[in-house]
Amino acid sequence: MTVVAVFVLVITTKIIPNNEEIFDQIVKKPVDPIIKLAEESPKIDFVPATQSKAVYSKILENDQIPAHTHAKTISVTDQVLTTLKSETPPDLSFFDVVTLDVPADKQEFKNSCEESALQMVLAYYDIQATEMEIVERVGYKPRNWDQVKGIWDDPSEMFVGSITGKNSKGQAMSGYGAYAPALAKAARTFGRNAESYSPVTASFIAEQIYKGYPVMVWGLFRTPPYVKYAWKTDEGKAIEAYRGEHVRVVVGVIGDRVNPVGFFLNDPLTGKKSEYWSAERLMKHMNIWGNLTNQAVVVR
């Protein structure tokens, strides 16, 4: 018998980091245990497992939300899992179809989906690189998330945390990942023109495929509960992050440039090539957390 757990996430849409009263009311319980599935990383894998004011969104009961905070209840888990259901592509004989010969790759490390995705794109351009070579160019100085002070690094500038989930001594270490600007920067060091974009539309992605450019897209994978996190850099910059952060590569399109029907994606987590996603499903998935998940990199 299979048991399916449904998580309901309450998101506070107005957060005031300097207001201790609000945070003290929101952050009451110990952090929910990380749910680990076979061969999957939670993509925020933090150490130690203690709650802090660094976490500003979590699973809560309605009566735990401060009355003076604007909040709404949505089932983020349902939204994400719905967009992760596999689909059957339509009859291709009725549509224009463009596919790019981007080799599939399965990520080597626990938190290396971004590096695996860029590795696929570089291979499409006959550039060979390992995931560790790529992460060094992304920017890599792994350290734990300091949840007491709410301090960590900027995923738009570098890879945040450990790509393996461990330090050099084999001990557990916090690991997250990197955002589109950091991956575009890394791609340029390999001699390609690369740009990051946020947000993007289905027609934008389709246009790139028609031009012969694969597109790295941000989203999530199947590791509920889906929650948002926040911390600051050493310099005081506010950072938003989300559990389940994942990157795939769009390698094909069904339909025209303006109104594409669907896309084919390579997924570093599974190593599968050309998985079908309808355009509607992909955009719903990428927009789960707004511009935070709606990110893309185009390497030309």
PDB file of C-alpha atoms in Angstrom, residues 90 163 172 179 190-191:
ATOM      1  CA  PRO A  90       0.817  15.057 -29.002  1.00  0.00           C
ATOM      2  CA  ILE A 163      28.318  20.457  -4.180  1.00  0.00           C
ATOM      3  CA  ALA A 172      28.075  16.677   6.410  1.00  0.00           C
ATOM      4  CA  TYR A 179      21.320  30.822  -9.927  1.00  0.00           C
ATOM      5  CA  PHE A 190      34.573  28.682 -21.845  1.00  0.00           C
ATOM      6  CA  GLY A 191      34.561  31.169 -24.713  1.00  0.00           C
TER       7      GLY A 191
END
